[in-house]
Structures are given as C-alpha cells and as structure tokens.
XYZ file of C-alpha atoms in Angstrom:
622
model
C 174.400 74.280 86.515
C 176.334 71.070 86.219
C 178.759 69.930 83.237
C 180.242 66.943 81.738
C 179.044 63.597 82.888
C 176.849 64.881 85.150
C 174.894 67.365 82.901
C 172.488 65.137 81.843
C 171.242 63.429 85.032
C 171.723 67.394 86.835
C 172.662 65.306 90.056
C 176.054 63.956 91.945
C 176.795 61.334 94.483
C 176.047 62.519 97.672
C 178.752 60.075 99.411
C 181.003 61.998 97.006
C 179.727 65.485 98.550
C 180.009 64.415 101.877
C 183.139 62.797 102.036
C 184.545 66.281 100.625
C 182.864 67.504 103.710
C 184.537 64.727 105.707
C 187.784 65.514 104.586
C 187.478 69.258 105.659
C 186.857 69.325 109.229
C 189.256 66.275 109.443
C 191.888 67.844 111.530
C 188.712 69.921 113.581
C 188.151 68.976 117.246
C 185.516 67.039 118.511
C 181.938 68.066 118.255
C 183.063 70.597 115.559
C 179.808 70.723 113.139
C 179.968 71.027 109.530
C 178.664 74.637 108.391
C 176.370 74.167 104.839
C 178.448 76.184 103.180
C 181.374 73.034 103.186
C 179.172 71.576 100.543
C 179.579 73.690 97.543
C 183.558 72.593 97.712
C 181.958 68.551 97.176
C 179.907 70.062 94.156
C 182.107 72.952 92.881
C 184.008 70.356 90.184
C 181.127 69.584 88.223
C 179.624 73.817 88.615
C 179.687 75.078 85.112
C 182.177 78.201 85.372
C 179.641 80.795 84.595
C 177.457 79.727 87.858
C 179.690 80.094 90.180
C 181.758 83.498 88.607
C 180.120 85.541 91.177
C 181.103 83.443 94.120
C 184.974 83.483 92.949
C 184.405 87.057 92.623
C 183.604 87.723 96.001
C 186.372 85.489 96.845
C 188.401 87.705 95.882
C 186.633 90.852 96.697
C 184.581 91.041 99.417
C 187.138 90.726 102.448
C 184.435 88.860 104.347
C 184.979 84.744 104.874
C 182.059 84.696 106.509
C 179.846 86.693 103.874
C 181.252 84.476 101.607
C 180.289 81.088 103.244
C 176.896 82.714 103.729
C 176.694 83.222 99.927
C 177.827 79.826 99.268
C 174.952 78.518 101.288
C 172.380 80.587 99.777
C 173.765 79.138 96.590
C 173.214 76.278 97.620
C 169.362 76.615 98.209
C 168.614 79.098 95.936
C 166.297 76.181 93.884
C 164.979 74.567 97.171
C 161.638 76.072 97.011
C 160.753 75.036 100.191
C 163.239 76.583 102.235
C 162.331 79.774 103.056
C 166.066 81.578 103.505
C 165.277 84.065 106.437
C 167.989 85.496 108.623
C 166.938 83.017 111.102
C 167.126 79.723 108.836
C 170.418 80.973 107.548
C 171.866 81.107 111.327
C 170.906 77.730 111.436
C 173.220 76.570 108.353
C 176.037 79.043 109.713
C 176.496 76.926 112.998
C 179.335 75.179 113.785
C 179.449 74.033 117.106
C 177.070 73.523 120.031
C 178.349 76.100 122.507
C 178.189 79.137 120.023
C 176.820 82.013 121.337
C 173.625 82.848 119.289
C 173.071 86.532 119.617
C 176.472 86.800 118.168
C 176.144 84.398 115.802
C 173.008 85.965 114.511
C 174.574 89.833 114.596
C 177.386 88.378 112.282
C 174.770 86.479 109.710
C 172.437 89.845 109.486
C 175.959 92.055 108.911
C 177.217 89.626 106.544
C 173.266 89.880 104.817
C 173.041 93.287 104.512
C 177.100 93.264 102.961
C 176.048 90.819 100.363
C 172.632 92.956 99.857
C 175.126 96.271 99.488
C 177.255 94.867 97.027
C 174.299 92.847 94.857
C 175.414 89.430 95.272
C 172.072 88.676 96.677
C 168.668 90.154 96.961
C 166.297 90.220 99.934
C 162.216 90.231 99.299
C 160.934 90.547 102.724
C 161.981 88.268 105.597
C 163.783 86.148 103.001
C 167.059 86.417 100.839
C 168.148 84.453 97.544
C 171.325 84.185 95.817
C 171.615 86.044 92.167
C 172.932 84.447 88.998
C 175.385 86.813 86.747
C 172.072 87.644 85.020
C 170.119 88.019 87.779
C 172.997 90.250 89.388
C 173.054 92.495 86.558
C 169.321 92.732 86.340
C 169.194 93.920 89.930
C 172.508 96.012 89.617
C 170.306 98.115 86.824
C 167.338 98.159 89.561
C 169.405 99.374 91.964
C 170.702 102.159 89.298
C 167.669 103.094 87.957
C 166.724 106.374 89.209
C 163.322 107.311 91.244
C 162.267 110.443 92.961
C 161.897 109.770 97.189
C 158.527 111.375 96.352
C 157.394 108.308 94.161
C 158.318 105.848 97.584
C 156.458 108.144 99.394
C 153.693 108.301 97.538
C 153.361 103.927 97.954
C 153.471 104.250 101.769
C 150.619 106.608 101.596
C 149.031 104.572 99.586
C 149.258 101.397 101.848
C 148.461 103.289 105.048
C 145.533 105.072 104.002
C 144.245 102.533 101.493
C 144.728 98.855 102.770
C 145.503 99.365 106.584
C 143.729 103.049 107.878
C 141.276 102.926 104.874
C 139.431 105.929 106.684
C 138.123 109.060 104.753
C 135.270 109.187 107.163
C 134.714 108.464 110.951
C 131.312 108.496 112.727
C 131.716 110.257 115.707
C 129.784 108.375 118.322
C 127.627 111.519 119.987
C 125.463 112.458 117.124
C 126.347 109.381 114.969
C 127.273 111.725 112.214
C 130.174 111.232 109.929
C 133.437 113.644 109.623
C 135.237 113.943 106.858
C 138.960 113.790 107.336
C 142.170 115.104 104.644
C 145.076 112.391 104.758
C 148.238 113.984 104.208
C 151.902 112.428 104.452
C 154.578 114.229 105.493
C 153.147 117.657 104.457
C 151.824 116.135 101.478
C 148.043 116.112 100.840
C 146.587 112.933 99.539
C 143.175 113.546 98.272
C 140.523 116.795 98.960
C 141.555 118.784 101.456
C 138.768 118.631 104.500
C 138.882 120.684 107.563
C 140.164 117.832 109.882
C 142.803 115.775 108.752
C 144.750 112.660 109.678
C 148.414 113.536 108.804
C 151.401 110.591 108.724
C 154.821 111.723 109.497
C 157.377 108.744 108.522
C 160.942 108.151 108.111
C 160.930 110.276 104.704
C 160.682 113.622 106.917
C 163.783 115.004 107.760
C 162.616 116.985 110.894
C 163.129 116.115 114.298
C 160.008 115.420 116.185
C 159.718 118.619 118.556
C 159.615 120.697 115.093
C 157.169 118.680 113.359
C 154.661 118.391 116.666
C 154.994 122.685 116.756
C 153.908 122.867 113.598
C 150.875 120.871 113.878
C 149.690 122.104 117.052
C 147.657 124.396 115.736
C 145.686 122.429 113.039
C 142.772 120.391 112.793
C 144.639 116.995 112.635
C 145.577 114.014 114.185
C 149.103 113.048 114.025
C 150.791 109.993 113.612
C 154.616 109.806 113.818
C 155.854 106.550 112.386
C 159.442 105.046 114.264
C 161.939 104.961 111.892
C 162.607 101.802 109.733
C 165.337 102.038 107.392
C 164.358 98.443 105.889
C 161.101 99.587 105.496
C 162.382 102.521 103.636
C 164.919 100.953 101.525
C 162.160 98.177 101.045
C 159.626 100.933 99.326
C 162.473 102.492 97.114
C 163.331 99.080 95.561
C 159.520 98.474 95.333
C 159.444 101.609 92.647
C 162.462 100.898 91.112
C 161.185 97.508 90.285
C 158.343 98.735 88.583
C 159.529 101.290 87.203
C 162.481 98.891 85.490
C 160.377 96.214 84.656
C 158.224 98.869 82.729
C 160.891 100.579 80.827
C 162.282 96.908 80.055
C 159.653 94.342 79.308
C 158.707 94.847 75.927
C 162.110 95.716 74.469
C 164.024 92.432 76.151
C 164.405 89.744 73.542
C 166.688 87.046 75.063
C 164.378 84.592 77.296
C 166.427 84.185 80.030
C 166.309 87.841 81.269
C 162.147 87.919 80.449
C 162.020 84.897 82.898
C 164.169 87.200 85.465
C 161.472 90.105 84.474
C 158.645 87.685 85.726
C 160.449 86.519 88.262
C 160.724 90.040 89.501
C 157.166 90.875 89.244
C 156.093 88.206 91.218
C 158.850 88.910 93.912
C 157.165 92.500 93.725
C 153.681 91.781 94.411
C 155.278 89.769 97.205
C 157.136 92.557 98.521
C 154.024 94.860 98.305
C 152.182 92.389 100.421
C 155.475 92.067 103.026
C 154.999 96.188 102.785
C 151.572 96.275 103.968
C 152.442 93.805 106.905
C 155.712 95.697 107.627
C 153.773 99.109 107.679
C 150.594 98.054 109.289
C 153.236 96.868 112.664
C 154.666 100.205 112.885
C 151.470 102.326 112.714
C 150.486 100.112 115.737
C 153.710 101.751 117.484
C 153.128 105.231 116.005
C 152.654 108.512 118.143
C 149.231 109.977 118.357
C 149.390 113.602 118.986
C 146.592 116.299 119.073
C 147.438 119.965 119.489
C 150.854 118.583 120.812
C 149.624 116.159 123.072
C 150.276 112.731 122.937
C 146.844 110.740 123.025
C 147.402 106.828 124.839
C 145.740 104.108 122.727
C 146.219 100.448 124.640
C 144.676 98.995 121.056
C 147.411 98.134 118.682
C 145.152 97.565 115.439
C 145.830 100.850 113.567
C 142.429 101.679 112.312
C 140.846 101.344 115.628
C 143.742 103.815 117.592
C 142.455 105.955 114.224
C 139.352 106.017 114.662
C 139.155 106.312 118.726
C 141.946 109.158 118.351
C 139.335 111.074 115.725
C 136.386 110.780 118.461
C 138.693 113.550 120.687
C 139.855 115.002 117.758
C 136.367 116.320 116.969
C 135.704 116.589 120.489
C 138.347 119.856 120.320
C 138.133 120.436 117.180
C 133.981 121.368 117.366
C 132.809 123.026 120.985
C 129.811 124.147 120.046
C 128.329 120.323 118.959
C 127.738 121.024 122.540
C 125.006 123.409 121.551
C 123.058 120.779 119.607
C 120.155 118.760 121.411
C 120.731 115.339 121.561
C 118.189 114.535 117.875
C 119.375 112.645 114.925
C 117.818 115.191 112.062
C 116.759 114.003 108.546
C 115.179 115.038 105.827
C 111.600 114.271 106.630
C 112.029 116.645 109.810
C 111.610 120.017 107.618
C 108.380 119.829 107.008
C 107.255 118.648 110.368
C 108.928 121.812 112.092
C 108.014 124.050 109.645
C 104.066 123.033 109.936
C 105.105 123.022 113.949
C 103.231 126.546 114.348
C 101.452 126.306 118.375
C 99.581 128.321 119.633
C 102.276 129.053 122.197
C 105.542 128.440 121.001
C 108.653 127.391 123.308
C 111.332 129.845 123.516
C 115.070 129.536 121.529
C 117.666 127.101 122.574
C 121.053 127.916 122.396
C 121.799 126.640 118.814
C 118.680 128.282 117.338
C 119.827 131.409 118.992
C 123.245 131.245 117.991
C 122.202 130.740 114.090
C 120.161 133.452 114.715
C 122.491 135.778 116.072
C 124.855 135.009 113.204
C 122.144 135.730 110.582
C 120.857 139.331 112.544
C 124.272 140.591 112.660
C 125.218 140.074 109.022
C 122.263 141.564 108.173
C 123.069 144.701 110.751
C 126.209 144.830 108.500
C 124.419 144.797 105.412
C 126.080 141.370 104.982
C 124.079 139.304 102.777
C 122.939 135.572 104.102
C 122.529 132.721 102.048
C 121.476 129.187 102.764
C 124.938 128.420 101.464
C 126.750 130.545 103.801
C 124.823 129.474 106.676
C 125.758 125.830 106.275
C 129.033 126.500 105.210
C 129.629 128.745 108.784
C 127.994 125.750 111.003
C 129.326 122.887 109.783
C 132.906 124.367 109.936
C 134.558 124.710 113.138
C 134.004 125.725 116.090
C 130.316 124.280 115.473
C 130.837 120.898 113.452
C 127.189 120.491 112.878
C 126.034 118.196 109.921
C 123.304 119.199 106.872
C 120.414 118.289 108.266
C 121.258 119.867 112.005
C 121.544 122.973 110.321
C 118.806 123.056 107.800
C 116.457 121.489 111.006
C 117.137 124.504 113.400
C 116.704 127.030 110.678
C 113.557 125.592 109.759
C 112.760 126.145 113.587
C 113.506 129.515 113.294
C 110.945 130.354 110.100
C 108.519 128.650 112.130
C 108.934 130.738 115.164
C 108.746 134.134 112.463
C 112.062 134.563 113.653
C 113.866 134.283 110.066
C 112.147 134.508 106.636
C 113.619 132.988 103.697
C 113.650 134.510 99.973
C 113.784 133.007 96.613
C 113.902 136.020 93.846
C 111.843 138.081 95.908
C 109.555 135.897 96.193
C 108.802 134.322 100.664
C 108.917 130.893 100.668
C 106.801 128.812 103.535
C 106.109 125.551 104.417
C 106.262 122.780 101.378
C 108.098 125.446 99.275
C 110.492 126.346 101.589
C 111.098 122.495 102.416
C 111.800 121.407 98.630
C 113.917 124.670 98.495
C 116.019 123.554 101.794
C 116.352 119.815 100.289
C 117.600 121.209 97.145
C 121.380 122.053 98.453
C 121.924 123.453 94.514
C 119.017 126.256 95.191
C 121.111 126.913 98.942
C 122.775 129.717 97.103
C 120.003 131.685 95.976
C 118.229 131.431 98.742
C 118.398 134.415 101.482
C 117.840 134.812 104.435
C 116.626 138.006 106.529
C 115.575 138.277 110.104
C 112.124 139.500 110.655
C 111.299 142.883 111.614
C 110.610 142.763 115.493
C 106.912 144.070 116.278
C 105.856 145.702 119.223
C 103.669 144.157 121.724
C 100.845 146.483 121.182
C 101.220 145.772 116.830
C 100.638 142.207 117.855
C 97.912 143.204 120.380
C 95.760 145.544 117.559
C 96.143 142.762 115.378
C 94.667 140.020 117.682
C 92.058 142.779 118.749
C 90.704 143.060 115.037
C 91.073 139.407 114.364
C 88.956 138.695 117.161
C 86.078 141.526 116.372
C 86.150 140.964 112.837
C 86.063 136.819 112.630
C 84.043 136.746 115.770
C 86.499 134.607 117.093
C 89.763 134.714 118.755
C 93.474 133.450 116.584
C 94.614 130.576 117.449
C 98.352 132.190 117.236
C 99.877 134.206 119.213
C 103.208 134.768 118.083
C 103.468 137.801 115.543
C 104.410 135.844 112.209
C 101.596 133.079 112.705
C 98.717 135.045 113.919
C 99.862 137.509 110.908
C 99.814 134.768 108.301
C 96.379 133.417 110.005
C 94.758 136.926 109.120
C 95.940 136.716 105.569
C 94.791 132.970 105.337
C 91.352 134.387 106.761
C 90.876 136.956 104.736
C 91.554 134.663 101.490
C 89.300 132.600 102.606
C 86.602 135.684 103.229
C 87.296 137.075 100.042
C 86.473 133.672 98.250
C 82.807 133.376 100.124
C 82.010 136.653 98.936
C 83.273 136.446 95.464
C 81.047 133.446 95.315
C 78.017 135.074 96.206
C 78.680 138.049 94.126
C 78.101 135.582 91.037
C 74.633 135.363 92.260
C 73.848 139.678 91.760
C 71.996 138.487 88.556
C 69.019 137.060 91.302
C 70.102 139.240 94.353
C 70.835 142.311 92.819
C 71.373 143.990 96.563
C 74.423 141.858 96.290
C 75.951 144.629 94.400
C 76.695 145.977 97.858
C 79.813 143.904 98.045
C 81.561 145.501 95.583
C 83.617 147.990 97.582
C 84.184 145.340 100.736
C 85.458 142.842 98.266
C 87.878 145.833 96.278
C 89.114 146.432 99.772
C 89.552 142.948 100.890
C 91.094 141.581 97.738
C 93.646 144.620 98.282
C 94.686 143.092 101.715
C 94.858 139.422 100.682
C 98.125 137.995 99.481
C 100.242 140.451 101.486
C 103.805 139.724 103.141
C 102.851 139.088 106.694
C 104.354 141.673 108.117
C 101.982 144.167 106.604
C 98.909 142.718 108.582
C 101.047 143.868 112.093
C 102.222 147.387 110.348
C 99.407 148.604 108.155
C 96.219 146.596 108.828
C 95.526 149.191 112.011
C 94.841 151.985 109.765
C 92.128 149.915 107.612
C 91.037 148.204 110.774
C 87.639 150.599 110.906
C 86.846 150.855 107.317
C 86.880 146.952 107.201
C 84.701 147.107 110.783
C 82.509 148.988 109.273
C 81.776 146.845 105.853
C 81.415 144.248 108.741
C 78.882 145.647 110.524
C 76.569 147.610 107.244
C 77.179 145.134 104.754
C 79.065 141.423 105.454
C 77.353 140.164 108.322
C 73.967 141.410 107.177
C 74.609 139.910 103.729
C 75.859 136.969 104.699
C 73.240 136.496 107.675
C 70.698 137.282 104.862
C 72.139 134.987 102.133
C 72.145 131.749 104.778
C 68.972 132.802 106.375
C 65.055 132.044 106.179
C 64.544 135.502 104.648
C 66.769 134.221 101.312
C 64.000 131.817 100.892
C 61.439 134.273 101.584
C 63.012 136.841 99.251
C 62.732 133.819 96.418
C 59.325 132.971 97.231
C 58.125 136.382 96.393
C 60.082 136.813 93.373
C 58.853 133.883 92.227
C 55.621 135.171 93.041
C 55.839 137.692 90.684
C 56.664 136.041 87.880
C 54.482 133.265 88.098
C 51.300 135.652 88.850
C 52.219 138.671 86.258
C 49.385 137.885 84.342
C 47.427 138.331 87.178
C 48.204 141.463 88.842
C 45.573 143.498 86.187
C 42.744 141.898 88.152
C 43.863 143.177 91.692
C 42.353 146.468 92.497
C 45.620 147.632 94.779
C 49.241 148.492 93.919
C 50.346 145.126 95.833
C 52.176 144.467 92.802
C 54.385 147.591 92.747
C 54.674 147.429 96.458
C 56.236 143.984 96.608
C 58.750 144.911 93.094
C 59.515 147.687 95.361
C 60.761 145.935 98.462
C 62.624 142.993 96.568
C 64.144 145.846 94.241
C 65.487 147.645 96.996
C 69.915 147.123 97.224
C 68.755 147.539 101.029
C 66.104 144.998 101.612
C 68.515 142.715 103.266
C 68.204 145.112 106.430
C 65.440 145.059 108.993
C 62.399 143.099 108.830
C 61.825 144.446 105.044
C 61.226 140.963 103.739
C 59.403 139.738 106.795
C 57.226 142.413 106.165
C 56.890 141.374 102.153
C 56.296 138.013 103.474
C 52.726 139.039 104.998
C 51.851 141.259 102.189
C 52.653 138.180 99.340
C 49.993 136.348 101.863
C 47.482 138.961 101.574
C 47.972 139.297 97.817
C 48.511 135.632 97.369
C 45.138 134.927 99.099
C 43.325 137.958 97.060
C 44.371 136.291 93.916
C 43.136 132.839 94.775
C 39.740 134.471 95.945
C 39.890 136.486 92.400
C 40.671 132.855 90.653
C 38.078 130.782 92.314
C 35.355 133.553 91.541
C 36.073 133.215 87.973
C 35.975 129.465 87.957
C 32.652 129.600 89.233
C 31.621 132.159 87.156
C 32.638 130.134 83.823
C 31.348 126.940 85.101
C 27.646 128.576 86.100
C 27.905 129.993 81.971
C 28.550 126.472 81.016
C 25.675 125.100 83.283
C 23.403 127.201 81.888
C-alpha cells in the first residue's frame, strides 16, 4: 500500500503518525479523545493513490463525515487479523470523548454501517465488516448485480432449518413409542415427500400477514412455525447465493491473480457466512410462533428441535383420536403368529379397535367394496386412527383368529404360518383380500359340536364357529389317513374292503373351506353315523384288538397245515376258510368262535400226527 521510501520496509514512524494526530485535535478542548480514524491523515502521504481512490471517492460522494471516518478506520484494520471489526469494536474507535452518550453513538456507527454496506464501500460477513479495495469493490459490486431468484434464498433457509438445526423427518410420539413421519414445507413450499403431518416454516420471504397465513393452516395436519422478521438475515441469505452463484460463473474464466485471491477470499468468507446463517437462524426459530389449528402452543424451551419435537407430541395428539382405541402393546413382527395360533377354547370378546377394523372391512364388503391388506393399512394408519404397521397387521390377525375375517390369496384361504409370511410381506398386502365370515347360527354351531362329539367320541375343544369348524376338518384328515393306512393291508384282511365307501365319503369332506363343516356337514351327519357305527368302529376295534391276532393265528393255520387237512375226517377246513373269508367276520364273536374250532382241529391234527409217528417208528422196530 505504501510508496517511495517507505515501500520497501511497508512501515512508517509512528511518532510521525501520531504527531499528525497531535496536531489535529490541537485547538480541541480538554479531554477531547482522538477518534482512529485521525490516523489515516499521519499515513495518507506515503498511501499509493490507487489504495485510497475509494476513500477520496466517498469524500466526495457520500455526504456522510461520519461514514467516512468510519471507513477510514476500517481501512485502517482491514489487515489486522486479529481485530474482529463488529459494530461494537468499531464504536469503540468512533469515540471521542468520555461523556458521549453510547446508545447514540452506537445508532450513528450501525447507520453509517449499513450506508457504507448500501453503497459497496465495505462488506459485512456476519457480526463483522471489512473495508474493500477498488478490486475488491468491483468484485462485490458484480455480486451484488448478479441476479438470483428469492426462491434460490429460500430454498438455503430451508435447508439450514430442517437440515442442521430441526433435522426432524421423524418424531416418536411418546404413548406408543412409534415414529410419525412429518412433510417440511417453507412458506407453501414442500421440501421433500409429502406425509400426512407436516411441520411447515413461515419466514420473512412470505408476504402475508400473519392472521391470513394462521387461517389457512388451520385446517391441516401441521405444525406451524412463524419466524420474526429479520431483514439482515434475509439480505444475509441473498448475498449467500449470489456469492456462489458468482464465484461459479467466474472462477475458471478469471486469469489475473489478484481477483482469484479475492475469489478465495470470498469462498472462505462464504462458508463463514453459512456458519453465521445457521447461528443467526437457529436464534430466531427459538422465538418463532407455534401454532396448531390456529392456536398458539407455549414452549418455555428455547432449543428449536426440542419446542419441535414437544409441539409434534400434541400435534398427533389431534391429529389421530382414535390411537385412543389402541391397547396400551408395543406390536412386532413376531406377534402374528402368536395371535394367529391364539385359538381358546373360549375366546374373549372384540375391543374397540378390533371392532372398528372390523366394521370398516363388513361394510365395504356390504357395498361390494373390495378389501385389501393394502387398503386396510393405508385407512388405519391415516388419520383419524394414526396406528403404525404392526398395530394394524396385529389386530387383524386377532380377528382371523376369532373367525371373524378370512383372508384370500388367489382364491386360495390362508391360515396360520401362511397367512403370517403373507402379512410380513407388505409387497403381497395388495393381493391379499379380505372378507368377513359368514355369521352362523347358534344351532349350525350347535349340530356341528353335536356330531363332533358322537362321531370322535369326544367333545371339541372349540367353541367358536371358525375353530371348532377347522377342528372337524383337521379330524377328519387325520381319520381319513388311519383308514387309508389300513386299507393297504386288504391284501391280508380282505373284509377291509368294507372301507371303501366310508373312506370315498370322508375323503370328499376333508380339505373343505370351514365354513362348509357348519352349512353342509348336517345333511351327511347320518350317513357318516352310520359308517361309524356298521363299519369304523367295528373295524378299527377289530384291527387293534385280540381278535386281529386271532384272525392271523388261524390263517396261519391254514397255510401251515394244508397238507394236512386230507387226513381229517370233517369239513373243519372249509368251515374255518369260511369264517376268515367272510367281509363280515369282524362282527360278533365270529372269530372267537373260529378260535375254539382251530383248537379242536388243531388238537385233532396233533392226535392224527402223533398216531403216525408211532405207527412208522413200531414199522421200523420191527
């Protein structure tokens, strides 16, 4: 900055300097002090003419003294890096006596600021202000020119509130210790996916007064937050974007190295700036009006994200009612299966949010609506209800377990494990439907215990229709198996071949929705009585009885003696083929009967044998 003789060594005599000063407030009364500014007169001499054009130019233009002693100051310090030239500071260098009032004082330094500001002699970054060489001035003149849309400023402040102070896109509301998703929107604008509650920042970019903009939002889902108005803060953000958007139409195509330096310079001022922002912003969301519905909500906390997040809690609160209607249980996952195997013999009547799903589901099926998984979820976790996934998927699992609702993939009923994996899966939720099932009458549920109980010979352990009707099919699969298996046997038993019309008809009942065992088992109910009674029990009594292993001793009789029978005199031969030949000789005492005549024929034989033996050995004696 300096020329001639005192270029090289860049410094002066500071006796020289001062006794400039001196010389100025000479004729000044006693206890006058000398203001900074008085200094730049002691150096302005040796001031190569370029540095200090800008500071003759406001001489003569800027109709302020005062401005312009401020400017000469901030001159002055411009390469004093640790001074940090804040309003305050400034004030300090501006004073010129002891009894000078200091709220005036300080009203005349910020005016005389924000002049020098206006007219680009000077640029402020933050708190603090610095003085702008010719290059620097016209660097920051172009700034200032370059044009931005208010959109683009905008755009930043959302972007510091909802990113680096608020940083909420969630809250966990404290009664279910769930989590909400929330929209952010600024000023109208969404920021983001659009949720059903929102947390919406009005700031000193909307126009409308605040009784319009609190109308408007009293009907929605969101919280609002209505910033007080900061025209530093505003200004602040605009020359934020115009920096960057300069510095990025500039820095490649700038050759001279001064004005790259100024480019740096700049950049570093803006991340400084940016950081001043987030400060500047993060203060006045502490101040900000809450409102819900139009009414202002208190919050005695001044960190943002807590007023947030406390100000969500009664957001929800309103927004979802019926979260009343939920019992106080964390669902997961792993509770499916455990409700959907929860089948008691007597179970516990609805609660309210099982009936009200239920409701919902009848009614759209009374007006041939169809209901999906999908829909159901997407009904209940939107207002007035606000239940999560798993709530949902929990109490409809409830209601397939109390035969209340019956859930269809292609056709095709899902229970238990099936329909768990099919819940879990929410891709599947949309092919999944859902129909209420068909009410039964008391005395359908009664004839159906009534045959359970005189065909199994014992009594269900359900009682409700869907469970005791799924019991009798589970029974009957489980019959049909037993008696499939002893069919393979007809080869030894050939009476066995008396199954085949209770096993046609009982393989025709197994496998059936379970409705039909409550609607159409009543008219088979006698027919499959009557297999009971002629042919099951008596086959099955016979099959696991002592007269199976009599029935094998004699035909193993038989074939062992065959060669044998020639020498008996009687027809006990064709009497006991006869009996064991019979498809009816499970009945009655028939094989107890055989048993004493294969004794008598048995003990005929051995007579028969031992006569012979002696026979041959009295021919071999002799």
């Amino acid at each position: 900055a300096f020329e001639g003789q005192h270029s090289s060594v860049g410094e002066r005599s500071m006796l020289g300097v001062f006794q400039q000063v001196a010389i100025q407030i000479l004729k000044n009364d006693i206890g006058h002090l000398a203001t900074f500014d008085l200094m730049f007169a002691g150096l302005r001499t040796a001031l190569k003419t370029q540095i200090q054009q800008s500071i003759r130019l406001a001489e003569d233009n800027l109709g302020s003294p005062f401005a312009v002693k401020l400017l000469k100051s901030l001159f002055l310090v411009k390469y004093i890096k640790d001074f940090k030239a804040t309003a305050k500071n400034l004030r300090i260098l501006m004073l010129d006596g002891f009894n000078v009032e200091m709220k005036a004082l300080t009203r005349q330094v910020e005016e005389a600021l924000e002049l020098l500001v206006q007219q680009t002699y000077i640029q402020r970054n933050g708190e603090e202000y610095e003085f702008l060489t010719n290059e620097e001035k016209d660097v920051e003149a172009e700034i200032k020119a370059t044009e931005i849309d208010l959109s683009e400023a905008a755009g930043e402040l959302a972007k510091i509130a909802f990113e680096h102070i608020l940083k909420i896109q969630k809250v966990r509301y404290e009664a279910n210790d769930q989590s909400y998703s929330f929209s952010r929107k600024l000023d109208n604008q969404l920021y983001g996916r659009e949720q059903e509650l929102a947390i919406h920042l009005i700031s000193f970019f909307n126009d409308e007064d605040e009784k319009t903009i609190k109308a408007q939002a009293g009907a929605r889902n969101e919280l609002l937050l209505i910033m007080p108005s900061d025209k530093r803060l505003m200004d602040d953000l605009i020359l934020l974007k115009k920096t960057e958007k300069y510095i990025r139409q500039n820095v490649t195509i700038t050759q001279k190295d001064s004005v790259r330096r100024i480019l740096a310079e700049k950049t570093s001022r803006n991340r400084e700036r940016q950081q001043n922002l987030q400060q500047q912003t993060k203060t006045l969301l502490s101040k900000a009006k809450l409102y819900i519905a139009g009414q202002e909500i208190g919050e005695s906390v001044e960190d943002p994200q807590t007023r947030v997040v406390n100000a969500c809690q009664k957001l929800i609160d309103r927004t979802y009612p019926n979260l009343a209607m939920l019992p106080g249980i964390n669902y997961s996952e792993k509770d499916i299966l455990a409700i959907l195997r929860a089948k008691q013999p007597a179970l516990p009547g609805l609660r309210e949010a099982e009936q009200e799903m239920l409701s919902f589901i009848q009614g759209n099926h009374r007006n041939g609506i169809r209901t999906t998984v999908k829909v159901l979820v997407d009904k209940f976790e939107g207002k007035p209800y606000g239940w999560y996934l798993m709530a949902v998927l929990c109490n409809l699992a409830k209601l397939c377990s109390l035969g209340k609702v019956e859930v269809q993939d292609d056709s095709t009923l899902l229970d238990d494990v099936e329909l768990e994996t099919a819940l879990k899966n929410t891709r599947r939720h949309a092919n999944l439907i859902l129909k209420p099932q068909v009410e039964f009458t008391a005395a359908q549920i009664r004839a159906l215990k009534e045959f359970f109980n005189a065909f199994f010979d014992r009594p269900p352990q359900h009682q409700e229709a869907k469970a005791l009707a799924l019991e009798t099919g589970e029974e009957l699969q489980v019959l049909l198996q037993t008696l499939q298996g002893y069919k393979l046997k007809i080869a030894d038993y050939p009476f066995l071949a008396n199954l085949e019309e209770p096993l046609a008809v009982i393989a025709g009942l197994t496998g059936k929705p379970y409705a039909y065992y409550l609607t159409e088992m009543a008219s088979k109910a006698d027919e499959l009585l009557d297999f009971k009674e002629d042919r099951i029990d008596p086959l099955l009594n016979f099959m696991t009885g002592s007269r199976r292993k009599n029935y094998d001793e004699i035909r193993k009789f038989l074939q062992d003696q065959e060669a044998n029978f020639s020498y008996l005199e009687n027809d006990a031969e064709n009497r006991l083929r006869a009996i064991i030949n019979n498809p009816f000789c499970y009945l009655n005492n028939t094989i107890h009967e055989a048993k004493v005549l294969l004794e008598e024929t048995r003990q005929k034989l051995q007579n028969l044998i031992a006569a012979e033996k002696e026979k041959a050995e009295n021919q071999l004696l002799a």
